[in-house]
CSV table of C-alpha atoms and ligand atoms in Angstrom, one decimal:
chain,number,residue,atom,x,y,z
O,26,MET,CA,-0.4,-0.2,0.5
O,27,LYS,CA,1.4,3.1,-1.0
O,28,SER,CA,2.3,5.8,1.9
O,29,LEU,CA,0.6,9.1,2.1
O,30,VAL,CA,3.6,11.8,3.3
O,31,ILE,CA,2.4,14.8,4.2
O,32,ILE,CA,4.6,17.5,4.6
O,33,PRO,CA,4.6,20.4,6.9
O,34,SER,CA,6.4,24.4,6.0
O,35,PRO,CA,6.0,25.8,9.0
O,36,ASP,CA,6.9,29.7,8.0
O,37,PHE,CA,4.1,29.3,5.3
O,38,ARG,CA,1.4,30.2,7.7
O,39,ARG,CA,3.1,33.6,9.0
O,40,GLU,CA,4.6,34.5,5.3
O,41,LEU,CA,0.1,34.4,4.7
O,42,GLU,CA,-0.7,36.1,7.4
O,43,THR,CA,1.9,38.8,6.4
O,44,GLU,CA,0.8,38.8,3.0
O,45,SER,CA,-3.3,39.3,4.0
O,46,GLY,CA,-3.0,41.0,7.2
O,47,GLU,CA,-4.8,38.3,8.6
O,48,ARG,CA,-4.6,36.4,11.8
O,49,VAL,CA,-4.9,32.9,10.1
O,50,SER,CA,-3.6,31.0,13.4
O,51,SER,CA,-7.4,32.7,15.6
O,52,CYS,CA,-9.6,30.5,13.5
O,53,ILE,CA,-11.7,28.1,15.4
O,54,GLN,CA,-12.7,25.8,13.2
O,55,CYS,CA,-16.5,26.9,13.8
O,56,GLY,CA,-17.4,26.1,10.6
O,57,LYS,CA,-19.5,29.6,9.8
O,58,CYS,CA,-17.8,30.1,6.7
O,59,SER,CA,-18.1,26.6,5.4
O,60,GLY,CA,-21.5,26.9,6.2
O,61,SER,CA,-23.0,30.4,4.5
O,62,CYS,CA,-20.1,29.4,1.0
O,63,PRO,CA,-22.7,29.8,-1.6
O,64,VAL,CA,-20.5,26.7,-3.9
O,65,PHE,CA,-19.0,24.7,-0.7
O,66,ALA,CA,-20.4,21.9,-1.9
O,67,ILE,CA,-18.1,22.1,-4.8
O,68,MET,CA,-15.1,23.2,-3.7
O,69,ASP,CA,-12.4,20.6,-2.2
O,70,LEU,CA,-11.6,22.2,1.3
O,71,GLY,CA,-13.8,24.5,1.6
O,72,PRO,CA,-12.6,27.0,3.5
O,73,ARG,CA,-12.7,26.2,6.7
O,74,ARG,CA,-10.7,23.5,5.8
O,75,LEU,CA,-8.5,26.0,3.5
O,76,MET,CA,-7.8,28.0,6.7
O,77,ARG,CA,-6.7,25.0,9.0
O,78,ALA,CA,-4.3,23.6,6.0
O,79,VAL,CA,-3.0,27.3,6.2
O,80,GLN,CA,-3.4,27.3,10.5
O,81,LEU,CA,-1.2,23.3,10.2
O,82,GLY,CA,1.6,24.7,7.1
O,83,LEU,CA,0.1,22.8,5.1
O,84,ARG,CA,1.3,24.7,1.7
O,85,GLU,CA,1.1,22.2,-1.0
O,86,GLU,CA,-2.9,20.9,0.3
O,87,ALA,CA,-3.0,25.0,0.5
O,88,LEU,CA,-2.8,26.4,-3.2
O,89,GLY,CA,-3.2,23.0,-4.6
O,90,SER,CA,-8.0,23.3,-3.5
O,91,ASN,CA,-9.7,24.0,-5.8
O,92,THR,CA,-11.3,26.7,-3.0
O,93,LEU,CA,-9.0,29.3,-5.0
O,94,TRP,CA,-10.7,29.2,-8.2
O,95,LEU,CA,-14.5,28.5,-7.0
O,96,CYS,CA,-14.6,30.9,-4.6
O,97,LEU,CA,-16.8,34.1,-5.9
O,98,PHE,CA,-16.0,36.8,-4.0
O,99,CYS,CA,-18.3,37.5,-2.8
O,100,MET,CA,-17.3,37.9,1.3
O,101,THR,CA,-20.2,36.2,2.9
O,102,CYS,CA,-18.0,33.9,5.5
O,103,SER,CA,-15.8,37.1,5.6
O,104,SER,CA,-18.9,38.8,7.6
O,105,ARG,CA,-19.8,36.1,9.1
O,106,CYS,CA,-16.6,34.7,11.0
O,107,PRO,CA,-16.9,35.0,14.6
O,108,MET,CA,-13.1,35.4,14.4
O,109,LYS,CA,-13.3,38.5,12.5
O,110,ILE,CA,-10.8,37.3,10.0
O,111,ASP,CA,-11.3,38.0,6.6
O,112,VAL,CA,-11.3,34.8,4.8
O,113,ALA,CA,-11.9,35.8,1.5
O,114,ARG,CA,-9.2,37.9,1.5
O,115,VAL,CA,-7.1,35.1,2.7
O,116,ILE,CA,-8.0,33.0,-0.2
O,117,GLU,CA,-7.5,36.1,-3.2
O,118,THR,CA,-4.1,36.3,-1.7
O,119,LEU,CA,-3.4,32.0,-1.9
O,120,ARG,CA,-4.8,32.6,-5.1
O,121,HIS,CA,-1.9,35.5,-5.9
O,122,ARG,CA,0.6,33.0,-4.3
O,123,ALA,CA,-0.4,30.3,-6.4
O,124,ILE,CA,0.2,32.5,-9.8
O,125,LYS,CA,3.1,33.7,-8.7
O,126,GLU,CA,4.2,29.7,-7.7
O,127,GLY,CA,2.9,28.8,-11.1
O,128,VAL,CA,0.9,26.3,-8.7
O,129,ARG,CA,-2.5,24.8,-11.4
O,130,PRO,CA,-5.6,23.6,-10.1
O,131,ALA,CA,-5.6,20.2,-10.3
O,132,ASP,CA,-8.7,20.7,-12.7
O,133,ARG,CA,-7.4,22.1,-15.9
O,134,GLU,CA,-11.2,23.4,-16.6
O,135,ILE,CA,-11.6,26.0,-14.2
O,136,ALA,CA,-7.5,26.7,-14.8
O,137,LEU,CA,-9.1,27.2,-18.6
O,138,PHE,CA,-12.4,29.5,-17.6
O,139,HIS,CA,-10.2,31.9,-15.5
O,140,ARG,CA,-7.3,32.7,-18.5
O,141,LEU,CA,-10.5,33.1,-20.9
O,142,PHE,CA,-12.7,35.2,-19.0
O,143,LEU,CA,-9.8,37.1,-17.5
O,144,ALA,CA,-8.7,37.6,-22.0
O,145,GLU,CA,-11.9,38.9,-22.1
O,146,ILE,CA,-12.1,41.2,-19.1
O,147,GLU,CA,-8.5,42.0,-21.0
O,148,ALA,CA,-9.9,42.5,-24.5
O,149,LEU,CA,-14.0,44.4,-23.3
O,150,GLY,CA,-13.3,45.1,-19.7
O,151,ARG,CA,-15.8,43.7,-18.8
O,152,ALA,CA,-17.5,39.8,-19.3
O,153,TYR,CA,-19.0,39.2,-22.7
O,154,GLU,CA,-21.5,36.1,-21.3
O,155,LEU,CA,-21.8,34.7,-25.0
O,156,GLY,CA,-18.6,34.9,-25.8
O,157,LEU,CA,-17.1,32.9,-23.0
O,158,GLY,CA,-19.2,30.6,-22.8
O,159,GLY,CA,-19.4,29.6,-26.4
O,160,ALA,CA,-15.2,29.5,-26.3
O,161,TYR,CA,-15.2,27.2,-22.9
O,162,GLY,CA,-17.5,25.0,-24.6
O,163,LEU,CA,-15.7,24.5,-27.5
O,164,LEU,CA,-12.1,24.2,-25.6
O,165,THR,CA,-13.9,22.2,-23.6
O,166,LEU,CA,-15.5,19.7,-26.4
O,167,ARG,CA,-19.2,20.3,-25.2
O,168,PRO,CA,-20.0,22.7,-27.0
O,169,TRP,CA,-24.0,22.5,-26.4
O,170,THR,CA,-24.0,22.4,-22.7
O,171,ASN,CA,-25.1,26.1,-22.0
O,172,LEU,CA,-26.9,26.4,-25.7
O,173,ARG,CA,-30.9,26.0,-24.2
O,174,GLU,CA,-30.1,29.0,-20.7
O,175,PHE,CA,-28.2,31.6,-22.8
O,176,GLY,CA,-31.1,30.8,-25.5
O,177,ALA,CA,-33.5,31.5,-22.7
O,178,MET,CA,-31.6,34.6,-21.5
O,179,LEU,CA,-31.1,36.5,-24.8
O,180,ARG,CA,-34.7,36.3,-25.4
O,181,ARG,CA,-35.4,38.5,-21.7
O,182,GLY,CA,-32.3,40.7,-22.5
O,183,LYS,CA,-29.9,39.5,-19.6
O,184,VAL,CA,-27.3,38.8,-22.1
O,185,PRO,CA,-26.0,40.9,-25.1
O,186,PHE,CA,-26.2,39.5,-28.5
O,187,ILE,CA,-23.5,42.0,-29.7
O,188,PRO,CA,-20.0,42.6,-27.5
O,189,GLU,CA,-20.0,45.6,-25.5
O,190,ARG,CA,-16.5,47.2,-24.0
O,191,ALA,CA,-16.4,49.2,-21.6
O,192,ALA,CA,-14.6,52.4,-22.1
O,193,GLY,CA,-11.7,53.4,-20.7
O,194,SER,CA,-11.0,49.7,-18.9
O,195,GLY,CA,-7.6,49.4,-21.0
O,196,PRO,CA,-5.7,51.6,-19.0
O,197,LEU,CA,-7.4,50.5,-15.1
O,198,PHE,CA,-6.6,47.2,-16.5
O,199,GLU,CA,-3.2,48.6,-17.3
O,200,LYS,CA,-2.9,49.9,-13.8
O,201,ALA,CA,-3.7,46.2,-11.9
O,202,ARG,CA,-1.1,44.9,-14.1
O,203,LYS,CA,1.7,46.4,-13.2
O,204,ALA,CA,0.4,45.9,-9.3
O,205,GLY,CA,0.7,42.2,-10.3
O,206,GLY,CA,-3.2,41.4,-9.6
E,308,LIG,S1,-16.1,31.1,10.5
E,308,LIG,FE1,-13.3,32.2,10.5
E,308,LIG,S2,-13.0,31.3,13.0
E,308,LIG,FE2,-15.2,30.1,12.3
E,308,LIG,S3,-13.2,28.3,10.3
E,308,LIG,FE3,-14.3,30.0,9.4
E,308,LIG,S4,-12.6,31.1,9.5
E,308,LIG,FE4,-12.7,29.8,11.1
E,309,LIG,S1,-16.1,34.7,-0.4
E,309,LIG,FE1,-15.9,32.4,-1.8
E,309,LIG,S2,-15.0,31.6,0.1
E,309,LIG,FE2,-16.2,32.7,1.3
E,309,LIG,S3,-18.4,32.2,1.1
E,309,LIG,FE3,-18.3,33.6,-0.9
E,309,LIG,S4,-17.8,32.1,-2.5
E,309,LIG,FE4,-17.9,30.8,-0.2
């Protein structure tokens, strides 16, 4: 039987706390963050376990978690934490760290979605749902996946058929890039 080797990195928690400005070590594992997260069901760790991984210095587990990529940054976890930890800020810091260190999510489709989304934001300054959904469907070889939903959204005027460009987005994007975003 293959044995599981877990190598904790003692400095990881300290670095993360410095970078995020949040005291992850004060997390009491109450689970309010995970219990209120709208996408918890599809995360591998979820916010509570992610905080625990950081506390224990489990660098690989934390940086490789799909939670970093599925988080919507809705801030519900941050507003509900009894220890006043901005959990979303910690997740954002972990995501930046993963990008910087070249750690890709295990699920390749999540990485693809993020690349397409960012390319669209860079080109238009805003999301263009039809283009994003179409490109993602084609590249994952499931072009018909969201067709019915797109049809309904178009009929109700929820998404535009022709992409619209946000004015003044170029310089903003450039600024974010320079800031390391
Ligand atoms: S809500 Fe706060 S204290 Fe509770 S598990 Fe989440 S991060 Fe930890
Ligand atoms: S900010 Fe992210 S982790 Fe927190 S509740 Fe929202 S989706 Fe879940």
